[in-house]
Coordinates of C-alpha atoms in Angstrom, one line a residue:
Chain M
N531 CA 75.0 81.3 123.5
A532 CA 75.6 79.3 120.3
G533 CA 75.6 75.9 122.0
V534 CA 77.5 73.3 119.9
T535 CA 78.6 74.3 116.4
Q536 CA 80.3 72.1 113.8
T537 CA 82.4 73.1 110.8
P538 CA 82.0 72.4 107.9
K539 CA 78.4 71.5 107.3
F540 CA 79.1 69.5 104.1
R541 CA 82.3 68.2 102.5
V542 CA 83.2 65.9 99.6
L543 CA 86.6 64.2 99.7
K544 CA 88.4 61.9 97.3
T545 CA 89.8 58.7 98.6
G546 CA 93.1 59.2 100.4
Q547 CA 92.6 62.9 101.1
S548 CA 92.7 64.2 104.7
M549 CA 90.5 66.7 106.5
T550 CA 89.7 67.9 110.0
L551 CA 86.2 68.5 111.4
L552 CA 85.9 71.1 114.1
C553 CA 83.4 71.0 117.0
A554 CA 83.1 74.0 119.3
Q555 CA 81.0 74.5 122.4
D556 CA 80.5 77.6 124.6
M557 CA 78.9 76.0 127.6
N558 CA 82.1 75.1 129.5
H559 CA 81.3 71.4 129.3
E560 CA 84.0 68.9 130.3
Y561 CA 82.8 66.0 128.1
M562 CA 82.9 66.1 124.3
Y563 CA 82.0 63.3 121.9
W564 CA 82.3 62.5 118.2
Y565 CA 79.7 60.1 116.7
R566 CA 79.0 58.9 113.2
Q567 CA 75.6 58.0 111.8
D568 CA 75.1 55.8 108.8
P569 CA 71.8 55.7 106.9
G570 CA 69.1 54.0 108.9
M571 CA 71.4 53.5 111.9
G572 CA 71.8 54.9 115.3
L573 CA 74.8 57.0 116.4
R574 CA 78.1 55.2 117.0
L575 CA 80.7 56.7 119.2
I576 CA 84.1 57.3 117.5
H577 CA 86.1 59.1 120.2
Y578 CA 85.4 61.1 123.3
S579 CA 87.1 63.4 125.7
V580 CA 86.6 63.9 129.4
G581 CA 88.5 67.2 129.6
E582 CA 91.1 69.4 128.0
G583 CA 94.1 67.4 126.9
T584 CA 92.4 64.0 127.2
T585 CA 91.0 61.7 124.6
A586 CA 89.7 58.1 124.5
K587 CA 88.5 55.6 122.0
G588 CA 84.8 54.8 121.5
E589 CA 83.2 51.9 119.6
V590 CA 84.5 52.7 116.1
P591 CA 87.8 54.6 116.4
D592 CA 89.8 53.1 113.5
G593 CA 90.7 55.6 110.7
Y594 CA 90.1 58.6 113.0
N595 CA 92.2 60.8 115.3
V596 CA 91.1 63.5 117.7
S597 CA 92.6 66.3 119.7
R598 CA 91.3 68.5 122.6
L599 CA 93.9 71.2 123.0
K600 CA 91.3 73.7 124.3
K601 CA 88.4 72.9 126.5
Q602 CA 85.9 74.4 124.0
N603 CA 87.1 72.6 120.9
F604 CA 87.2 69.0 119.9
L605 CA 88.8 68.1 116.5
L606 CA 88.2 65.0 114.5
G607 CA 90.8 64.1 111.9
L608 CA 90.7 61.7 108.9
E609 CA 94.3 61.1 107.8
S610 CA 93.4 59.1 104.6
A611 CA 89.7 59.1 103.9
A612 CA 88.0 56.0 102.6
P613 CA 84.5 55.5 101.1
S614 CA 83.5 53.6 104.2
Q615 CA 83.8 56.9 106.1
T616 CA 81.0 58.4 104.2
S617 CA 78.6 59.3 106.9
V618 CA 77.0 62.1 109.0
Y619 CA 79.2 63.2 111.9
F620 CA 77.8 64.6 115.0
C621 CA 79.6 66.2 117.9
A622 CA 78.1 66.5 121.4
S623 CA 79.1 68.0 124.7
S624 CA 77.9 67.5 128.3
L625 CA 78.7 67.9 132.0
G626 CA 78.0 64.2 132.4
G627 CA 74.2 64.4 132.1
E628 CA 72.2 65.7 129.2
Q629 CA 74.2 65.7 125.9
F630 CA 73.9 68.7 123.6
F631 CA 74.4 67.9 119.9
G632 CA 75.6 70.0 117.0
P633 CA 73.9 70.1 113.7
G634 CA 76.1 67.5 112.0
T635 CA 78.6 67.4 109.2
R636 CA 77.7 65.4 106.1
L637 CA 80.8 63.9 104.6
T638 CA 81.0 62.0 101.3
V639 CA 84.2 60.2 100.3
L640 CA 84.4 59.3 96.6
Chain E
D1401 CA 77.0 46.5 121.4
A1402 CA 73.8 48.4 121.9
K1403 CA 72.3 47.9 125.4
T1404 CA 68.8 48.7 124.3
T1405 CA 66.2 47.2 122.1
Q1406 CA 63.4 49.2 120.5
P1407 CA 60.7 48.4 117.9
P1408 CA 61.8 49.8 114.5
S1409 CA 58.6 51.8 113.9
M1410 CA 55.3 52.9 115.4
D1411 CA 52.3 54.9 114.3
C1412 CA 50.2 57.1 116.5
A1413 CA 47.1 59.2 115.9
E1414 CA 47.4 63.0 116.4
G1415 CA 46.2 64.0 119.8
R1416 CA 46.6 60.5 121.3
A1417 CA 49.3 59.3 123.7
A1418 CA 52.3 57.8 122.1
N1419 CA 53.9 55.0 124.2
L1420 CA 57.4 54.0 123.1
P1421 CA 58.8 50.9 124.7
C1422 CA 62.5 50.0 125.3
N1423 CA 64.1 46.9 126.7
H1424 CA 67.4 47.3 128.5
S1425 CA 67.6 43.9 130.3
T1426 CA 71.4 44.1 130.9
I1427 CA 71.4 47.5 132.5
S1428 CA 73.6 47.9 135.6
G1429 CA 72.4 49.5 138.9
N1430 CA 74.1 52.9 138.4
E1431 CA 73.3 53.3 134.6
Y1432 CA 70.7 55.9 133.7
V1433 CA 68.2 55.6 130.8
Y1434 CA 68.1 58.6 128.5
W1435 CA 65.7 59.4 125.7
Y1436 CA 66.5 61.5 122.7
R1437 CA 64.7 62.2 119.5
Q1438 CA 66.0 63.1 116.0
I1439 CA 63.9 65.0 113.5
H1440 CA 65.0 64.4 109.9
S1441 CA 68.8 64.5 110.0
Q1442 CA 69.2 67.1 112.7
G1443 CA 71.3 66.6 115.8
P1444 CA 69.5 64.5 118.5
Q1445 CA 67.4 66.4 121.0
Y1446 CA 67.3 65.5 124.7
I1447 CA 63.8 64.5 126.0
I1448 CA 64.1 63.0 129.5
H1449 CA 66.2 60.7 131.7
G1450 CA 65.8 58.5 134.8
L1451 CA 67.4 56.0 137.0
K1452 CA 64.8 54.2 139.0
N1453 CA 61.8 56.5 139.6
N1454 CA 59.3 57.6 137.0
E1455 CA 60.0 61.1 135.7
T1456 CA 57.9 63.8 134.0
N1457 CA 58.8 67.0 132.3
E1458 CA 57.1 69.4 129.9
M1459 CA 57.8 67.1 127.0
A1460 CA 57.2 63.6 128.2
S1461 CA 56.9 61.0 130.9
L1462 CA 59.3 58.2 131.6
I1463 CA 58.1 55.0 133.2
I1464 CA 60.8 52.6 134.4
T1465 CA 59.8 49.1 135.6
E1466 CA 60.8 48.1 139.1
D1467 CA 63.4 45.6 137.9
R1468 CA 64.8 48.4 135.5
K1469 CA 64.8 46.0 132.6
S1470 CA 62.5 48.1 130.5
S1471 CA 61.0 51.5 130.2
T1472 CA 58.4 53.4 128.3
L1473 CA 58.5 56.9 127.0
I1474 CA 55.0 58.6 126.9
L1475 CA 54.2 61.6 124.8
P1476 CA 50.8 62.5 126.3
H1477 CA 49.3 64.3 123.3
A1478 CA 51.2 63.6 120.1
T1479 CA 51.3 66.2 117.4
L1480 CA 52.5 66.0 113.8
R1481 CA 55.8 67.7 114.9
D1482 CA 56.5 64.7 117.2
T1483 CA 57.2 62.6 114.1
A1484 CA 60.8 61.6 114.6
V1485 CA 63.2 58.8 115.4
Y1486 CA 63.2 58.2 119.2
Y1487 CA 66.3 56.7 120.8
C1488 CA 66.5 55.0 124.2
I1489 CA 70.0 55.2 125.5
V1490 CA 71.9 53.8 128.4
R1491 CA 74.6 56.0 130.0
V1492 CA 77.5 53.8 130.9
E1493 CA 79.9 54.9 133.6
T1494 CA 83.5 53.6 133.5
S1495 CA 86.1 54.9 136.0
G1496 CA 84.2 58.2 136.4
T1497 CA 83.7 58.8 132.6
Y1498 CA 80.4 58.6 130.9
K1499 CA 79.5 57.1 127.5
Y1500 CA 76.1 56.9 125.9
I1501 CA 75.2 53.8 124.0
F1502 CA 72.7 54.4 121.2
G1503 CA 70.5 51.7 119.7
T1504 CA 68.8 51.9 116.3
G1505 CA 65.7 53.8 117.6
T1506 CA 62.0 53.8 116.9
R1507 CA 60.6 55.7 114.0
L1508 CA 57.4 57.3 115.2
K1509 CA 55.0 58.6 112.7
V1510 CA 52.1 60.7 114.0
L1511 CA 49.1 60.5 111.7
A1512 CA 46.6 63.4 111.1

C-alpha cells in the first residue's frame, strides 16, 4: 500500500515551458487535491476533485489545469510556466475526512 | 481567506505538555477542526480532528471551547521529534464537497 505518490520529486523549468505533475493514490479515495506551498506559508488549494471525471477550482487556480480521468490519478498541468509558480506542490486524497498527503514536488521556474 | 489564526511560533521543554492554541471565530456549525503537522518540508501528517466534543488519540488531545470559536491541541509529553509546524484547519463543506482551509501554522520548537 503506497498511499499517495507524486511524480516527479524535483523539476526545473524555464519560463514558458509546460509540464504535468502526476499524483497517484491506491486507497480508492474519492477526493483528491492539489496544493502549493510557498516559503513560510501554509498550503493553498489550487484545484480539487470529488470523483473520477470531476474537477473544481480552489483558492489559486490561475495558470493551472487539472484532469481526473481515472479515480486513482490526479494530474496538475502548467501550460506556460512563470517564475511565480516556483513552489512546492502537494497532492492529497481523502474519503471526506482525514487527508493523506504525498511527499511533494519541488518546482523551480527560471 | 484562512478561517484560523495561530501564533507564529512557540517553544516547549522536552517532556512537558505543549499547548497549541487556534482561533476559528467564524466557524460554522457543521465545520470540523482538523490538526496536521509538517516536519521539515515533508507532506503534512494528520494528528486529530473534532466537531464539538473534546477528542483524544495516541498522538494528542483536542480541546474545543463550548462556543467552538477556539481550540487547543495538546501534546502531553513533547519530544524533540515533535518539532514541526502545526496547522489548525477548518474543513468547509459546500454542496456535499469538502475543502480544507489552511492557515499559516505555529512553528513548535521542542527544547532539550
